[in-house]
mmCIF file of C-alpha atoms and ligand atoms in Angstrom:
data_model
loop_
_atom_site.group_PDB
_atom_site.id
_atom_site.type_symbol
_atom_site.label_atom_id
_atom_site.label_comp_id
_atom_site.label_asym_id
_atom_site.label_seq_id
_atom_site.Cartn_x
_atom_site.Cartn_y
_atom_site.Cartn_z
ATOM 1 C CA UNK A 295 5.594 -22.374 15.418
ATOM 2 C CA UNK A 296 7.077 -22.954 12.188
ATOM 3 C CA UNK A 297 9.367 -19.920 11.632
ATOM 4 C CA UNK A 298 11.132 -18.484 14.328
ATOM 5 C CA UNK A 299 10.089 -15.162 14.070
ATOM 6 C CA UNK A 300 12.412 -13.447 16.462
ATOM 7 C CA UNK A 301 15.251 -13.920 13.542
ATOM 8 C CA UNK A 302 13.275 -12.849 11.270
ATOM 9 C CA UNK A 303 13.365 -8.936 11.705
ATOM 10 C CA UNK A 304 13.457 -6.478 8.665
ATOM 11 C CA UNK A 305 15.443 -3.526 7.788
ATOM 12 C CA UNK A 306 12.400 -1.076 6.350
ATOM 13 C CA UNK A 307 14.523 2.361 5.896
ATOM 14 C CA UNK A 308 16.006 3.457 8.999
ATOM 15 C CA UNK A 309 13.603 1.455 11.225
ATOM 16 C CA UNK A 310 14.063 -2.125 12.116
ATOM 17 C CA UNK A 311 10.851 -3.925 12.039
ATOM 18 C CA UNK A 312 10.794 -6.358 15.031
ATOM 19 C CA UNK A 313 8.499 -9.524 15.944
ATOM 20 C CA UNK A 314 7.586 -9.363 19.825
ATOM 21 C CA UNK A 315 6.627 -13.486 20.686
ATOM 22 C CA UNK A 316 3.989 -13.515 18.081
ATOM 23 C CA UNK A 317 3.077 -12.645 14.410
ATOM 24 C CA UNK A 318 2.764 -8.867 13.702
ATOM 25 C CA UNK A 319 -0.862 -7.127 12.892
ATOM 26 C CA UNK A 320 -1.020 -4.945 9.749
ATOM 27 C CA UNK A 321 -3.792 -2.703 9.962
ATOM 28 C CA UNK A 322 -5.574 -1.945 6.689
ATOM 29 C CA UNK A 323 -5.947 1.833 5.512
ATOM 30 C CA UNK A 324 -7.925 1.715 2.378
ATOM 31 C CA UNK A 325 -8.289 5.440 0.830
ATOM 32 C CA UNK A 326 -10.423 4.207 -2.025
ATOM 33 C CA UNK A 327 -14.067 4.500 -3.189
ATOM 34 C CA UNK A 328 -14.064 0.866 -4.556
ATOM 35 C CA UNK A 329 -12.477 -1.209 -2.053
ATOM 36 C CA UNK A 330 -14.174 -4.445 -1.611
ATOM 37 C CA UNK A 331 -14.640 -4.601 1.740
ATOM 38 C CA UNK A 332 -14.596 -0.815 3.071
ATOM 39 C CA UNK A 333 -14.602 1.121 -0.388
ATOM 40 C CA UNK A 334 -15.593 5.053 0.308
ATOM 41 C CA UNK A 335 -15.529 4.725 4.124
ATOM 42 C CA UNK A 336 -12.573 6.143 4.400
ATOM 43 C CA UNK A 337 -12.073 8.130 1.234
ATOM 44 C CA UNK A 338 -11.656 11.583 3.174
ATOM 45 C CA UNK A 339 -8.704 12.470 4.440
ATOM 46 C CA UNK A 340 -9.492 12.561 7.579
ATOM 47 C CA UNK A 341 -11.751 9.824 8.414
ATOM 48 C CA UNK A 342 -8.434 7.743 6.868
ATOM 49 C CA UNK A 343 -6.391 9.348 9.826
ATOM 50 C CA UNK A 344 -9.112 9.138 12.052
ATOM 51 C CA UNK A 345 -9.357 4.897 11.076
ATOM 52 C CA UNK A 346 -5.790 4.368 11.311
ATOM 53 C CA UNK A 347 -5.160 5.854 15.073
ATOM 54 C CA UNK A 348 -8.347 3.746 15.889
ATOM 55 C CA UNK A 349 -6.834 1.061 14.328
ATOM 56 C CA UNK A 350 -3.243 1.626 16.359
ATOM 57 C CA UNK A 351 -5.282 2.015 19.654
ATOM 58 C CA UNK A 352 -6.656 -1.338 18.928
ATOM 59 C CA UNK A 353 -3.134 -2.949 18.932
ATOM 60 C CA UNK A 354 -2.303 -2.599 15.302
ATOM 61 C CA UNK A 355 1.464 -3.032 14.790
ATOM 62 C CA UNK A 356 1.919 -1.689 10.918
ATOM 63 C CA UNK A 357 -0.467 0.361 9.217
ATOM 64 C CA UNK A 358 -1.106 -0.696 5.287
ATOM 65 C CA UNK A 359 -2.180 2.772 3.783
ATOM 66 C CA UNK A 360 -3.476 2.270 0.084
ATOM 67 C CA UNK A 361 -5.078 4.478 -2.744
ATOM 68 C CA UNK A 362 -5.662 2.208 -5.421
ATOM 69 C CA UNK A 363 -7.977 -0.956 -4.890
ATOM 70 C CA UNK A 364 -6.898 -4.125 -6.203
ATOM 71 C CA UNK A 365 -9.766 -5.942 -5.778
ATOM 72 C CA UNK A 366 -10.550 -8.689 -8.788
ATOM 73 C CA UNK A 367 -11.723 -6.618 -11.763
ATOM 74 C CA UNK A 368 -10.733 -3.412 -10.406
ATOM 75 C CA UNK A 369 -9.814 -0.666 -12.745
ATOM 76 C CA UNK A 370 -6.445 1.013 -12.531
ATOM 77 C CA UNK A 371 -6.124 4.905 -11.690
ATOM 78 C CA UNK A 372 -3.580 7.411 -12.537
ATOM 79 C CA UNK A 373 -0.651 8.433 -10.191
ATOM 80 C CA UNK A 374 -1.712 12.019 -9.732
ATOM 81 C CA UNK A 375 -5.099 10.950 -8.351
ATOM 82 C CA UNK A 376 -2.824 7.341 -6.344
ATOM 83 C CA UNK A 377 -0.536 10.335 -4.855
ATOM 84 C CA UNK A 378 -3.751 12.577 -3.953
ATOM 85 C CA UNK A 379 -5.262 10.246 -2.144
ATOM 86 C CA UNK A 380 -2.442 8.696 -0.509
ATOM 87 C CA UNK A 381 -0.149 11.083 0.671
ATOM 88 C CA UNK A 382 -1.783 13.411 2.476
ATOM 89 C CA UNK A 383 -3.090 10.306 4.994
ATOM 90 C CA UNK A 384 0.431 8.980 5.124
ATOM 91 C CA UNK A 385 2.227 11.992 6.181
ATOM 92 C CA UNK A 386 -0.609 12.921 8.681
ATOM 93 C CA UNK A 387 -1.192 8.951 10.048
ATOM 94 C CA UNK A 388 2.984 9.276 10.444
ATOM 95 C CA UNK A 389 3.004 12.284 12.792
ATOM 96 C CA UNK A 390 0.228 11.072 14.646
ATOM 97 C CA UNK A 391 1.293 7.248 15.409
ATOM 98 C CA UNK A 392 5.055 5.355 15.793
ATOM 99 C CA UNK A 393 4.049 2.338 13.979
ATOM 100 C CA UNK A 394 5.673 1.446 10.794
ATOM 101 C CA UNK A 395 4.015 2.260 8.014
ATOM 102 C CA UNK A 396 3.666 0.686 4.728
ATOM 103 C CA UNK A 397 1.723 2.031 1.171
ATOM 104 C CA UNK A 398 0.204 -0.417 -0.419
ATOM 105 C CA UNK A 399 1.223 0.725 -4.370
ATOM 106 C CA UNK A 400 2.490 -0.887 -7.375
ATOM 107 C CA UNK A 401 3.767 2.834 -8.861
ATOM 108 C CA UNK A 402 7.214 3.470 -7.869
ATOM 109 C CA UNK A 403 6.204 8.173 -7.617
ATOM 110 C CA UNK A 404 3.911 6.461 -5.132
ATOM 111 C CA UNK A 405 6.321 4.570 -3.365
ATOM 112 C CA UNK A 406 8.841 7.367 -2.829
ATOM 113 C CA UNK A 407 6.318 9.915 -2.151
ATOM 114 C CA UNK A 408 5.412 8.042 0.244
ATOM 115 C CA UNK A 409 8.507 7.003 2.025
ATOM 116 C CA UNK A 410 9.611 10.358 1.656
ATOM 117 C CA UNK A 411 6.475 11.134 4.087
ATOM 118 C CA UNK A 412 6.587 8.826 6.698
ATOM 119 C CA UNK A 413 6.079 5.038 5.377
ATOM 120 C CA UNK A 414 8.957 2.315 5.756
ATOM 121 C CA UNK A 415 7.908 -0.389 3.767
ATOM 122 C CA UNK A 416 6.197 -0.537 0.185
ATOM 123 C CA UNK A 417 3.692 -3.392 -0.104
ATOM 124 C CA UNK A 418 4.165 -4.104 -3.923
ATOM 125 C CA UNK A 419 1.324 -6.930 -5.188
ATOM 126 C CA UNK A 420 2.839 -7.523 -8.296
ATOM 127 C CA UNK A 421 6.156 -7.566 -6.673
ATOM 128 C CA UNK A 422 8.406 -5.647 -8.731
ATOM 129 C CA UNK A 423 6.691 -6.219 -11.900
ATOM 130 C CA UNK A 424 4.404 -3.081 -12.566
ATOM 131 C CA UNK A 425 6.683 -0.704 -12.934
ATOM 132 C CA UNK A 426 10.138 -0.938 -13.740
ATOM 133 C CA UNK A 427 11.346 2.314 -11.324
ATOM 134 C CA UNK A 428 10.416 0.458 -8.274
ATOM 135 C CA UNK A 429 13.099 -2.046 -7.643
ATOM 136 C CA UNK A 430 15.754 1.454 -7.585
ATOM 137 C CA UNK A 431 13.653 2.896 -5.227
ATOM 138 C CA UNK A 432 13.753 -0.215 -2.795
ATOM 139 C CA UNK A 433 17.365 -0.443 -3.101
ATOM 140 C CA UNK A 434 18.400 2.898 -2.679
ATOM 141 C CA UNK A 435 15.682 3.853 0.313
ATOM 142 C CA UNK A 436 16.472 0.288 1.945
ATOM 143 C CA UNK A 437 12.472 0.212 2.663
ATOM 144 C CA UNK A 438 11.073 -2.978 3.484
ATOM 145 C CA UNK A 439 8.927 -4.564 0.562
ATOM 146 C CA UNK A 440 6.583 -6.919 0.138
ATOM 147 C CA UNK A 441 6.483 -9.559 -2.568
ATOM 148 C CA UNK A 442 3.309 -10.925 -3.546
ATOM 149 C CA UNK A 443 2.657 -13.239 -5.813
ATOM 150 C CA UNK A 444 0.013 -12.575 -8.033
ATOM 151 C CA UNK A 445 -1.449 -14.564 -11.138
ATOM 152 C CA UNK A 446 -2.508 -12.103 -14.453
ATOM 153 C CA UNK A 447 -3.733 -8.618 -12.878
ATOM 154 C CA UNK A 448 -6.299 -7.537 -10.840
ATOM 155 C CA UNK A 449 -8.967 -6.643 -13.886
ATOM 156 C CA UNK A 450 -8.228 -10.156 -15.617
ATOM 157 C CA UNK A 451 -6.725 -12.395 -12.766
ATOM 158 C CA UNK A 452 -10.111 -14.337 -11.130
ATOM 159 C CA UNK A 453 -11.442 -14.823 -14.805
ATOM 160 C CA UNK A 454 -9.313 -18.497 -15.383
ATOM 161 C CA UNK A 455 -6.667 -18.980 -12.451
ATOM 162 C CA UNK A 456 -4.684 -22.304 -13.819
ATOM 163 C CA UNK A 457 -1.634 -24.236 -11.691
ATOM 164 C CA UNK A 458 -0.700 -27.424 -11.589
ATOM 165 C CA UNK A 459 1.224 -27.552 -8.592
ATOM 166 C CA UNK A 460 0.313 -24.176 -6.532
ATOM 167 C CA UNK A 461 2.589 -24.431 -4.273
ATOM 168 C CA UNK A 462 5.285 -25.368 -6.388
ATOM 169 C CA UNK A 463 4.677 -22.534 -8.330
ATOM 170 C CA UNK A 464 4.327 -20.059 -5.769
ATOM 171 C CA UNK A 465 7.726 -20.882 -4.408
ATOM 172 C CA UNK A 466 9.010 -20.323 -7.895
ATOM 173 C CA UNK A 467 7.987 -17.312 -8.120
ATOM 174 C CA UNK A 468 9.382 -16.223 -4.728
ATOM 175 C CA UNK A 469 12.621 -17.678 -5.422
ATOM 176 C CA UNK A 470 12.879 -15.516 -8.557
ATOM 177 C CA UNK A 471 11.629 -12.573 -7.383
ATOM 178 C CA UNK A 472 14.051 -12.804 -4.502
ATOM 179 C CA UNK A 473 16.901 -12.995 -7.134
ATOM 180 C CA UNK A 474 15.584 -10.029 -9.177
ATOM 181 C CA UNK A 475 15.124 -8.148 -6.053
ATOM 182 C CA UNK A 476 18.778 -8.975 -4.915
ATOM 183 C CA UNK A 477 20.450 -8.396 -7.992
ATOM 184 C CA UNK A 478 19.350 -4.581 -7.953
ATOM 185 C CA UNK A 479 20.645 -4.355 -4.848
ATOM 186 C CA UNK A 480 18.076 -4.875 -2.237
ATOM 187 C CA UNK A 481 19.398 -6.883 0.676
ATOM 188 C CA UNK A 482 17.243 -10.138 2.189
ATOM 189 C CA UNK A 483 16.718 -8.391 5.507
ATOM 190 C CA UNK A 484 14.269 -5.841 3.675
ATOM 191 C CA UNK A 485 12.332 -8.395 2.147
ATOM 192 C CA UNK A 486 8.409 -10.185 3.201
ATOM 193 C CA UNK A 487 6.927 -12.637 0.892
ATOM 194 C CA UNK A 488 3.093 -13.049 0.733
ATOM 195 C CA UNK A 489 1.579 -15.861 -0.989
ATOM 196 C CA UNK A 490 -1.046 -13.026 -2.201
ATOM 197 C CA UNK A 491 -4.582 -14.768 -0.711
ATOM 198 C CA UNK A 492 -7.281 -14.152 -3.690
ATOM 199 C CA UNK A 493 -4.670 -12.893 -6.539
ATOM 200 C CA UNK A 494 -5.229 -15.179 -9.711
ATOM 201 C CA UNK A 495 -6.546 -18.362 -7.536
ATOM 202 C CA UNK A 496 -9.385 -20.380 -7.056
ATOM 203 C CA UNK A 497 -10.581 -21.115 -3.518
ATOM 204 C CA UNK A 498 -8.560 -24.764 -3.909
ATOM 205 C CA UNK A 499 -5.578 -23.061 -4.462
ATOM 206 C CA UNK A 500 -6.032 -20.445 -1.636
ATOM 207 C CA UNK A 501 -7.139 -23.217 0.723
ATOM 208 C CA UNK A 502 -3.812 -25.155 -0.721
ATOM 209 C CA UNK A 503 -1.404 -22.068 0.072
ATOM 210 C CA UNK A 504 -3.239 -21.818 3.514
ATOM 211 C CA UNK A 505 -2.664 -25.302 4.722
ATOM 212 C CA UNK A 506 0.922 -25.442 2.993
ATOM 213 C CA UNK A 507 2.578 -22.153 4.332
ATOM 214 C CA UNK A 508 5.293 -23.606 6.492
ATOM 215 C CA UNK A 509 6.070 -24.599 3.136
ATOM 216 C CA UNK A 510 7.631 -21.154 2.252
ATOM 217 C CA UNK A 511 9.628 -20.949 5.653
ATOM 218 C CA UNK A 512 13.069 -21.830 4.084
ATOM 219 C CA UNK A 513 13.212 -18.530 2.618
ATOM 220 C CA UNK A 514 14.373 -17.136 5.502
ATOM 221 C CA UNK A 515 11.374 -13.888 5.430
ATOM 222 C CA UNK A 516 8.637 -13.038 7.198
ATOM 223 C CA UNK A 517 5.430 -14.619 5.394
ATOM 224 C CA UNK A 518 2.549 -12.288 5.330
ATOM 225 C CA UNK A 519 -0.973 -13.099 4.742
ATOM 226 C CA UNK A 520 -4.142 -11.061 4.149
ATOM 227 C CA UNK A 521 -7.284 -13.365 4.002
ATOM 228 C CA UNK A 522 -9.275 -10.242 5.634
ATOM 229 C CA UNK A 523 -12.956 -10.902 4.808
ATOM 230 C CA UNK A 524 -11.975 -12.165 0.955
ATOM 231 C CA UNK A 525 -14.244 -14.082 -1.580
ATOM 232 C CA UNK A 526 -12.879 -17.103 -0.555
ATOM 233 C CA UNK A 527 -14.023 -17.180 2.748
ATOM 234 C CA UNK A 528 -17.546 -15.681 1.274
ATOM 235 C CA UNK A 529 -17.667 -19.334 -0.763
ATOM 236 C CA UNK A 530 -17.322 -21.460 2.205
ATOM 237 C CA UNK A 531 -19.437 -19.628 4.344
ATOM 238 C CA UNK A 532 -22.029 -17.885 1.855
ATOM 239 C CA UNK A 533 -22.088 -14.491 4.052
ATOM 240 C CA UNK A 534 -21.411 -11.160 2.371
ATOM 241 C CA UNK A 535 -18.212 -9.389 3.126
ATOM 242 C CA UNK A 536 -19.376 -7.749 6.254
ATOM 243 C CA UNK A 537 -20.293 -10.787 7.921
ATOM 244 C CA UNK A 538 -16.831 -12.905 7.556
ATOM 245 C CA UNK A 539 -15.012 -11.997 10.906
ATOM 246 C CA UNK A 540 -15.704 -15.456 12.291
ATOM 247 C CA UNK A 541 -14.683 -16.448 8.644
ATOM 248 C CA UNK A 542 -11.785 -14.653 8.925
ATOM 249 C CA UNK A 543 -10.285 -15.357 12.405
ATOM 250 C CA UNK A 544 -10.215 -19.281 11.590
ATOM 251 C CA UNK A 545 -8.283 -18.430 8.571
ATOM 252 C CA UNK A 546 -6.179 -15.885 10.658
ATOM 253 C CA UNK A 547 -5.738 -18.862 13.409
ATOM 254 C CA UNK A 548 -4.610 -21.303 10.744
ATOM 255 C CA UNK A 549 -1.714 -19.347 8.980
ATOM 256 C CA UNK A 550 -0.961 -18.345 12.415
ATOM 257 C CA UNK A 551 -0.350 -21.910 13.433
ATOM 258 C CA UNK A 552 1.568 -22.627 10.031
ATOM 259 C CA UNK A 553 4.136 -19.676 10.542
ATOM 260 C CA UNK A 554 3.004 -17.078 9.204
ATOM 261 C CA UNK A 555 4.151 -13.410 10.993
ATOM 262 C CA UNK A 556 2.360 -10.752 9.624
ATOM 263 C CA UNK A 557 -1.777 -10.877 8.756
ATOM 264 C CA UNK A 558 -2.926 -8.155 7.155
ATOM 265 C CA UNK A 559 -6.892 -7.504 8.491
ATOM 266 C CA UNK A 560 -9.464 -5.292 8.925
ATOM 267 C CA UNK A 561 -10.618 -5.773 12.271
ATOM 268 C CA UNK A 562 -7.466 -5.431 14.560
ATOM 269 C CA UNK A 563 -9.039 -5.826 18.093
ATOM 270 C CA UNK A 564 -10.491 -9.377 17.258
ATOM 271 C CA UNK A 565 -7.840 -10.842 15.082
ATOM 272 C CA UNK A 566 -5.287 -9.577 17.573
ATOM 273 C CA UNK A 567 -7.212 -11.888 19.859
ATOM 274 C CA UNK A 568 -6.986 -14.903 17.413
ATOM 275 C CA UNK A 569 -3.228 -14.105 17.202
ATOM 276 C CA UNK A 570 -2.306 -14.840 21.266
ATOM 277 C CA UNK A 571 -4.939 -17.466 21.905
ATOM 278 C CA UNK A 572 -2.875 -19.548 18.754
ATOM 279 C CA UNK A 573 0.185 -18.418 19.334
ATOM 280 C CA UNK A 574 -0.441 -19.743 22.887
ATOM 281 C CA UNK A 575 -2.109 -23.061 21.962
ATOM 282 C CA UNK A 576 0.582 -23.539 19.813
ATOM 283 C CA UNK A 577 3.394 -22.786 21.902
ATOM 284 C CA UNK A 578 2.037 -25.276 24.689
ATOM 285 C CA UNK A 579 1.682 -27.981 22.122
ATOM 286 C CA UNK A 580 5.677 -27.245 21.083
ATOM 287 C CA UNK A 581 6.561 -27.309 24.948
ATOM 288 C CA UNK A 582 4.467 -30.360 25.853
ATOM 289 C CA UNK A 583 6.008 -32.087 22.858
ATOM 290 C CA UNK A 584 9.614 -31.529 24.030
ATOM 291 C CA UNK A 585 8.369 -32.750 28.003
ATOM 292 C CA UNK A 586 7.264 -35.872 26.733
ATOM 293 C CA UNK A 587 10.290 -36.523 24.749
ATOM 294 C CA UNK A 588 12.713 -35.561 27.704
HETATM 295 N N1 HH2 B 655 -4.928 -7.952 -0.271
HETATM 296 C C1 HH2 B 655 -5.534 -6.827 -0.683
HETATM 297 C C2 HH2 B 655 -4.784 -5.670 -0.964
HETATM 298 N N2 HH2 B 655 -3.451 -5.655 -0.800
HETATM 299 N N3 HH2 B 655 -1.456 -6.777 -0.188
HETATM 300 C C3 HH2 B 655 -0.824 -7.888 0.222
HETATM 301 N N4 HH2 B 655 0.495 -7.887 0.398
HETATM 302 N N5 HH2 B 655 -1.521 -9.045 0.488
HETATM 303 C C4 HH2 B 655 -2.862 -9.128 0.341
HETATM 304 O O1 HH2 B 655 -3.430 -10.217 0.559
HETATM 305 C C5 HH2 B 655 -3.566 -7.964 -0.098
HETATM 306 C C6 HH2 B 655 -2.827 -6.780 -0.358
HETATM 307 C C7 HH2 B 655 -7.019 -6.795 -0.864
HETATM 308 O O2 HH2 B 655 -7.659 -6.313 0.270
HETATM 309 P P1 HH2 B 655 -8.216 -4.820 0.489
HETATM 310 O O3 HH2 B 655 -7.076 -3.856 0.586
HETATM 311 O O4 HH2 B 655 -9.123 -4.796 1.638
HETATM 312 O O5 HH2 B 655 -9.107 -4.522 -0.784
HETATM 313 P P2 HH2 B 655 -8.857 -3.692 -2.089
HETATM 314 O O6 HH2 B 655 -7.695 -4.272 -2.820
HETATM 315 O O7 HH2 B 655 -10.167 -3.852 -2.837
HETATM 316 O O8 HH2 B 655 -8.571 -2.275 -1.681
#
């Protein structure tokens, strides 16, 4: 394995966020009618609590609780209707399980609703950029928080995604995000980076990101990646969202086996499968590497 994940735990509020011998599961809680995968399943409060225990019973190790869907096109919704949604599920799903808890939000009320509730770690897609409030609540909370990158928004972004060097310019962005996050005054032990899967890129440069993630290991943080059942995986394979678990467990395998240490998914029990059997293939490879060289 690329990164060694053991060094690589995170300070999300008062919790530490530890990797066991393998890459972390995030569970996804989507409390939206418009998801793309699982839009309105899960809208009621209750069959969101009810989906995140299942999801912890099937060996999820963070729950990712969100309101607002960011799927491509995807219109925006207000914060009182974001805080309806969402806060009632994340103060329930925190008495209920001991797994950290993140809320997936862009709107900084959001953030510190929700962390005033129960979460740990804001999962931020446009990293810091959407509203100006959040980076003061990171710092002063000490949450954990995710940096994606994202091209344009999520209305405009899959209309004309444009790089010339995507990795390049992914690690650009990361590098000054990481500087914009430290110079308010959050610490490098809160933060993930996430090379965000489907945000502003064609399926070259998602494929390219994929293959090249060890490539983002010298920032010292966690890489998280959430391919869960996206587009891209519906191009290669031409099956609708539904059908892309097989999709999605080679994709889950391959960032596995290029470092990364937290996948965001869907379906916990399988992909937590995918996670030992190539964490295990890959460790062997690593140890029979080191006999032959002895
Ligand atoms: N993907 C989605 C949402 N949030 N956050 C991070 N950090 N990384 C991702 O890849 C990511 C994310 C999209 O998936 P989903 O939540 O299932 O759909 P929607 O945005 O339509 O609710």
């Amino acid at each position: 394995m690329v990164l060694d994940l053991k060094a690589l735990t995170r300070q999300a509020k008062d919790r530490l966020i530890e990797f066991p011998d393998r890459p972390l599961i995030m569970g996804v809680v989507n409390v939206t009618p418009d998801s793309f995968s699982d839009g309105g399943r899960y809208l009621d409060a209750e069959a969101a609590v009810a989906h995140a225990i299942r999801l912890v019973e099937e060996g999820a190790d963070l729950l990712d609780i969100g309101g607002e869907s960011t799927r491509p096109g995807a219109d925006t919704i207000d914060e009182a209707e974001e805080l309806r949604r969402t806060i009632p599920v994340v103060t329930a799903v925190a008495r209920a399980v001991t797994v950290p808890i993140s809320i997936d939000t862009s709107k900084a009320a959001v953030a510190q609703a929700a962390l005033d509730a129960g979460a740990v770690i804001v999962n931020d897609v446009t990293a810091l950029r959407g509203d100006a409030a959040m980076v003061e609540v990171i710092a002063r909370t000490g949450a954990g928080i995710v940096l994606m990158h994202m091209q344009g928004t999520p209305r405009m972004m899959q209309q004309a995604p444009c790089y010339e060097d995507v990795v390049g310019e992914v690690s650009a962005f990361f590098e000054e995000r990481i500087r914009f996050a430290m110079a308010h005054g959050i610490v490098q032990r809160q933060i993930v980076l996430d090379p965000g899967i489907g945000f502003g890129k064609l399926l070259a440069h998602n494929l390219t990101l994929l293959a090249r993630l060890q490539g983002f290991a010298y920032f010292g943080c966690p890489l998280l990646v959430g391919v869960s059942r996206k587009a891209f995986l519906g191009q290669l394979v031409e099956r609708s969202v539904q059908e892309r678990q097989w999709a999605t467990a080679a994709a889950v395998a391959m960032a596995v086996e290029r470092g990364a240490g937290i996948l965001r998914v869907h379906d916990v029990c399988a992909m937590k499968d995918v996670v030992q059997v190539t964490v295990a293939i890959s460790r062997a490879t690593t140890v029979s590497m080191k006999a032959q060289h002895a």
